[in-house]
PDB file of N, CA and C in Angstrom:
ATOM      1  N   SER A  30     -20.999 132.590 -22.280  1.00 83.00           N
ATOM      2  CA  SER A  30     -22.963 133.443 -22.036  1.00 83.00           C
ATOM      3  C   SER A  30     -22.572 134.838 -22.547  1.00 83.00           C
ATOM      4  N   GLU A  31     -23.044 135.459 -23.187  1.00 89.00           N
ATOM      5  CA  GLU A  31     -23.539 136.595 -23.691  1.00 89.00           C
ATOM      6  C   GLU A  31     -22.021 138.046 -22.955  1.00 89.00           C
ATOM      7  N   GLN A  32     -21.741 137.972 -21.721  1.00 93.00           N
ATOM      8  CA  GLN A  32     -21.144 138.537 -21.825  1.00 93.00           C
ATOM      9  C   GLN A  32     -19.289 137.896 -21.483  1.00 93.00           C
ATOM     10  N   PHE A  33     -18.625 137.198 -21.801  1.00 90.00           N
ATOM     11  CA  PHE A  33     -18.321 135.941 -21.983  1.00 90.00           C
ATOM     12  C   PHE A  33     -17.419 136.980 -23.094  1.00 90.00           C
ATOM     13  N   ILE A  34     -18.362 137.065 -23.862  1.00 88.00           N
ATOM     14  CA  ILE A  34     -18.294 137.049 -25.067  1.00 88.00           C
ATOM     15  C   ILE A  34     -16.980 138.566 -25.695  1.00 88.00           C
ATOM     16  N   LYS A  35     -18.107 139.616 -24.684  1.00 90.00           N
ATOM     17  CA  LYS A  35     -17.546 140.904 -25.073  1.00 90.00           C
ATOM     18  C   LYS A  35     -17.078 140.692 -24.251  1.00 90.00           C
ATOM     19  N   GLU A  36     -16.569 140.016 -23.191  1.00 93.00           N
ATOM     20  CA  GLU A  36     -15.666 140.636 -22.746  1.00 93.00           C
ATOM     21  C   GLU A  36     -14.357 140.150 -23.332  1.00 93.00           C
ATOM     22  N   ILE A  37     -14.146 139.309 -23.474  1.00 91.00           N
ATOM     23  CA  ILE A  37     -12.640 138.381 -24.771  1.00 91.00           C
ATOM     24  C   ILE A  37     -12.819 139.853 -25.786  1.00 91.00           C
ATOM     25  N   ARG A  38     -14.247 140.342 -26.213  1.00 89.00           N
ATOM     26  CA  ARG A  38     -13.804 140.913 -27.215  1.00 89.00           C
ATOM     27  C   ARG A  38     -13.369 142.473 -26.557  1.00 89.00           C
ATOM     28  N   ARG A  39     -13.717 142.942 -25.577  1.00 92.00           N
ATOM     29  CA  ARG A  39     -13.324 144.096 -24.903  1.00 92.00           C
ATOM     30  C   ARG A  39     -11.368 143.792 -24.718  1.00 92.00           C
ATOM     31  N   LEU A  40     -11.253 143.185 -23.834  1.00 94.00           N
ATOM     32  CA  LEU A  40     -10.316 142.656 -23.818  1.00 94.00           C
ATOM     33  C   LEU A  40      -8.448 143.227 -25.073  1.00 94.00           C
ATOM     34  N   GLY A  41      -9.746 142.754 -26.961  1.00 92.00           N
ATOM     35  CA  GLY A  41      -8.908 143.274 -27.154  1.00 92.00           C
ATOM     36  C   GLY A  41      -8.305 141.046 -27.944  1.00 92.00           C
ATOM     37  N   ILE A  42      -8.369 140.243 -26.817  1.00 90.00           N
ATOM     38  CA  ILE A  42      -8.281 138.845 -27.023  1.00 90.00           C
ATOM     39  C   ILE A  42      -7.670 138.146 -28.828  1.00 90.00           C
ATOM     40  N   VAL A  43      -6.536 138.113 -29.187  1.00 87.00           N
ATOM     41  CA  VAL A  43      -6.447 137.605 -30.426  1.00 87.00           C
ATOM     42  C   VAL A  43      -5.260 137.436 -30.442  1.00 87.00           C
ATOM     43  N   PRO A  44      -5.478 135.864 -31.061  1.00 77.00           N
ATOM     44  CA  PRO A  44      -6.611 135.566 -32.489  1.00 77.00           C
ATOM     45  C   PRO A  44      -6.814 134.346 -30.854  1.00 77.00           C
ATOM     46  N   THR A  45      -8.268 134.723 -31.068  1.00 77.00           N
ATOM     47  CA  THR A  45      -9.705 134.067 -30.343  1.00 77.00           C
ATOM     48  C   THR A  45     -10.533 133.067 -31.642  1.00 77.00           C
ATOM     49  N   MET A  46      -9.935 132.092 -30.952  1.00 80.00           N
ATOM     50  CA  MET A  46     -10.984 130.780 -31.170  1.00 80.00           C
ATOM     51  C   MET A  46     -11.283 130.172 -30.341  1.00 80.00           C
ATOM     52  N   TRP A  47     -12.839 129.816 -31.187  1.00 81.00           N
ATOM     53  CA  TRP A  47     -14.214 129.184 -30.831  1.00 81.00           C
ATOM     54  C   TRP A  47     -14.503 128.214 -30.663  1.00 81.00           C
ATOM     55  N   GLY A  48     -14.832 127.513 -29.773  1.00 80.00           N
ATOM     56  CA  GLY A  48     -15.215 125.417 -29.759  1.00 80.00           C
ATOM     57  C   GLY A  48     -16.558 125.560 -28.965  1.00 80.00           C
ATOM     58  N   LEU A  49     -17.976 124.016 -29.369  1.00 75.00           N
ATOM     59  CA  LEU A  49     -19.203 123.990 -28.637  1.00 75.00           C
ATOM     60  C   LEU A  49     -18.114 122.577 -29.212  1.00 75.00           C
ATOM     61  N   GLU A  50     -18.628 122.000 -27.773  1.00 78.00           N
ATOM     62  CA  GLU A  50     -18.077 120.292 -27.575  1.00 78.00           C
ATOM     63  C   GLU A  50     -18.974 119.376 -27.375  1.00 78.00           C
ATOM     64  N   TYR A  51     -19.969 118.787 -28.158  1.00 75.00           N
ATOM     65  CA  TYR A  51     -21.681 118.089 -27.314  1.00 75.00           C
ATOM     66  C   TYR A  51     -21.076 116.795 -27.633  1.00 75.00           C
ATOM     67  N   SER A  52     -20.632 116.100 -26.426  1.00 76.00           N
ATOM     68  CA  SER A  52     -20.391 114.786 -26.612  1.00 76.00           C
ATOM     69  C   SER A  52     -21.291 113.893 -26.524  1.00 76.00           C
ATOM     70  N   TYR A  53     -22.737 114.180 -25.707  1.00 78.00           N
ATOM     71  CA  TYR A  53     -23.077 112.920 -25.151  1.00 78.00           C
ATOM     72  C   TYR A  53     -24.457 113.432 -26.162  1.00 78.00           C
ATOM     73  N   ASP A  54     -24.850 112.223 -26.350  1.00 81.00           N
ATOM     74  CA  ASP A  54     -25.990 112.741 -27.766  1.00 81.00           C
ATOM     75  C   ASP A  54     -25.870 112.880 -28.094  1.00 81.00           C
ATOM     76  N   TRP A  55     -24.705 113.049 -29.234  1.00 74.00           N
ATOM     77  CA  TRP A  55     -25.114 114.699 -30.406  1.00 74.00           C
ATOM     78  C   TRP A  55     -25.490 114.202 -31.431  1.00 74.00           C
ATOM     79  N   LEU A  56     -27.045 112.647 -31.911  1.00 80.00           N
ATOM     80  CA  LEU A  56     -28.197 112.902 -32.604  1.00 80.00           C
ATOM     81  C   LEU A  56     -28.417 114.023 -32.356  1.00 80.00           C
ATOM     82  N   ASP A  57     -28.805 113.153 -30.528  1.00 87.00           N
ATOM     83  CA  ASP A  57     -30.682 113.876 -30.691  1.00 87.00           C
ATOM     84  C   ASP A  57     -30.360 115.660 -29.897  1.00 87.00           C
ATOM     85  N   SER A  58     -29.133 116.036 -29.968  1.00 86.00           N
ATOM     86  CA  SER A  58     -28.180 117.113 -29.355  1.00 86.00           C
ATOM     87  C   SER A  58     -28.465 118.220 -30.385  1.00 86.00           C
ATOM     88  N   MET A  59     -28.814 118.067 -31.953  1.00 88.00           N
ATOM     89  CA  MET A  59     -28.974 118.809 -32.974  1.00 88.00           C
ATOM     90  C   MET A  59     -29.093 120.110 -32.560  1.00 88.00           C
ATOM     91  N   PRO A  60     -30.556 120.219 -32.384  1.00 90.00           N
ATOM     92  CA  PRO A  60     -30.880 121.484 -31.959  1.00 90.00           C
ATOM     93  C   PRO A  60     -30.882 122.048 -31.067  1.00 90.00           C
ATOM     94  N   GLU A  61     -30.276 121.403 -30.279  1.00 88.00           N
ATOM     95  CA  GLU A  61     -29.908 122.828 -29.561  1.00 88.00           C
ATOM     96  C   GLU A  61     -28.480 123.259 -29.743  1.00 88.00           C
ATOM     97  N   ILE A  62     -27.648 121.787 -30.427  1.00 87.00           N
ATOM     98  CA  ILE A  62     -26.443 122.794 -31.250  1.00 87.00           C
ATOM     99  C   ILE A  62     -26.683 123.843 -32.008  1.00 87.00           C
ATOM    100  N   ALA A  63     -27.940 123.534 -32.669  1.00 91.00           N
ATOM    101  CA  ALA A  63     -28.258 124.595 -33.275  1.00 91.00           C
ATOM    102  C   ALA A  63     -28.579 125.849 -33.090  1.00 91.00           C
ATOM    103  N   ARG A  64     -28.974 126.381 -31.909  1.00 92.00           N
ATOM    104  CA  ARG A  64     -29.526 127.447 -31.211  1.00 92.00           C
ATOM    105  C   ARG A  64     -27.860 127.774 -30.623  1.00 92.00           C
ATOM    106  N   SER A  65     -27.279 126.922 -30.667  1.00 89.00           N
ATOM    107  CA  SER A  65     -25.752 127.393 -29.844  1.00 89.00           C
ATOM    108  C   SER A  65     -25.834 128.336 -31.011  1.00 89.00           C
ATOM    109  N   ILE A  66     -25.188 127.689 -32.282  1.00 90.00           N
ATOM    110  CA  ILE A  66     -24.285 129.034 -33.292  1.00 90.00           C
ATOM    111  C   ILE A  66     -25.123 129.718 -33.429  1.00 90.00           C
ATOM    112  N   GLU A  67     -27.003 129.577 -33.541  1.00 94.00           N
ATOM    113  CA  GLU A  67     -27.610 130.720 -33.872  1.00 94.00           C
ATOM    114  C   GLU A  67     -26.804 131.598 -32.725  1.00 94.00           C
ATOM    115  N   PHE A  68     -26.907 131.466 -32.298  1.00 92.00           N
ATOM    116  CA  PHE A  68     -26.458 132.890 -30.958  1.00 92.00           C
ATOM    117  C   PHE A  68     -25.492 133.417 -30.502  1.00 92.00           C
ATOM    118  N   PHE A  69     -23.581 132.195 -31.036  1.00 90.00           N
ATOM    119  CA  PHE A  69     -22.175 133.195 -31.192  1.00 90.00           C
ATOM    120  C   PHE A  69     -22.635 133.741 -32.602  1.00 90.00           C
ATOM    121  N   ASP A  70     -23.606 133.209 -33.316  1.00 91.00           N
ATOM    122  CA  ASP A  70     -23.618 134.208 -34.498  1.00 91.00           C
ATOM    123  C   ASP A  70     -24.145 135.464 -34.375  1.00 91.00           C
ATOM    124  N   LYS A  71     -24.959 134.884 -33.333  1.00 94.00           N
ATOM    125  CA  LYS A  71     -25.480 136.682 -33.436  1.00 94.00           C
ATOM    126  C   LYS A  71     -25.395 137.751 -32.405  1.00 94.00           C
ATOM    127  N   ILE A  72     -24.373 137.253 -31.285  1.00 92.00           N
ATOM    128  CA  ILE A  72     -23.587 137.846 -30.878  1.00 92.00           C
ATOM    129  C   ILE A  72     -22.663 138.358 -31.461  1.00 92.00           C
ATOM    130  N   SER A  73     -21.733 137.651 -32.678  1.00 89.00           N
ATOM    131  CA  SER A  73     -20.801 138.191 -32.700  1.00 89.00           C
ATOM    132  C   SER A  73     -20.688 139.252 -34.105  1.00 89.00           C
ATOM    133  N   LEU A  74     -22.381 138.992 -34.507  1.00 91.00           N
ATOM    134  CA  LEU A  74     -22.806 140.037 -35.460  1.00 91.00           C
ATOM    135  C   LEU A  74     -22.821 141.091 -35.260  1.00 91.00           C
ATOM    136  N   GLN A  75     -23.152 141.297 -33.938  1.00 91.00           N
ATOM    137  CA  GLN A  75     -23.852 142.785 -32.983  1.00 91.00           C
ATOM    138  C   GLN A  75     -22.278 143.163 -32.326  1.00 91.00           C
ATOM    139  N   LEU A  76     -21.222 142.660 -32.323  1.00 88.00           N
ATOM    140  CA  LEU A  76     -19.564 143.303 -31.431  1.00 88.00           C
ATOM    141  C   LEU A  76     -19.099 143.898 -32.553  1.00 88.00           C
ATOM    142  N   THR A  77     -19.953 143.407 -33.997  1.00 85.00           N
ATOM    143  CA  THR A  77     -18.625 144.011 -34.924  1.00 85.00           C
ATOM    144  C   THR A  77     -19.333 145.554 -35.397  1.00 85.00           C
ATOM    145  N   THR A  78     -20.488 145.835 -35.159  1.00 75.00           N
ATOM    146  CA  THR A  78     -20.747 147.012 -35.069  1.00 75.00           C
ATOM    147  C   THR A  78     -20.781 148.154 -34.595  1.00 75.00           C
TER     148      THR A  78
END
């Protein structure tokens, strides 16, 4: 969640590696994976400013 990502940043935990796993019906979950990536990119960019 957004709060979790922000807390990791606040705590200064480095290096930080994120992984997403969609092992169920992965072909049909591509739209969900795309939304997850968009969410992560948005939050990551917000934290750099």
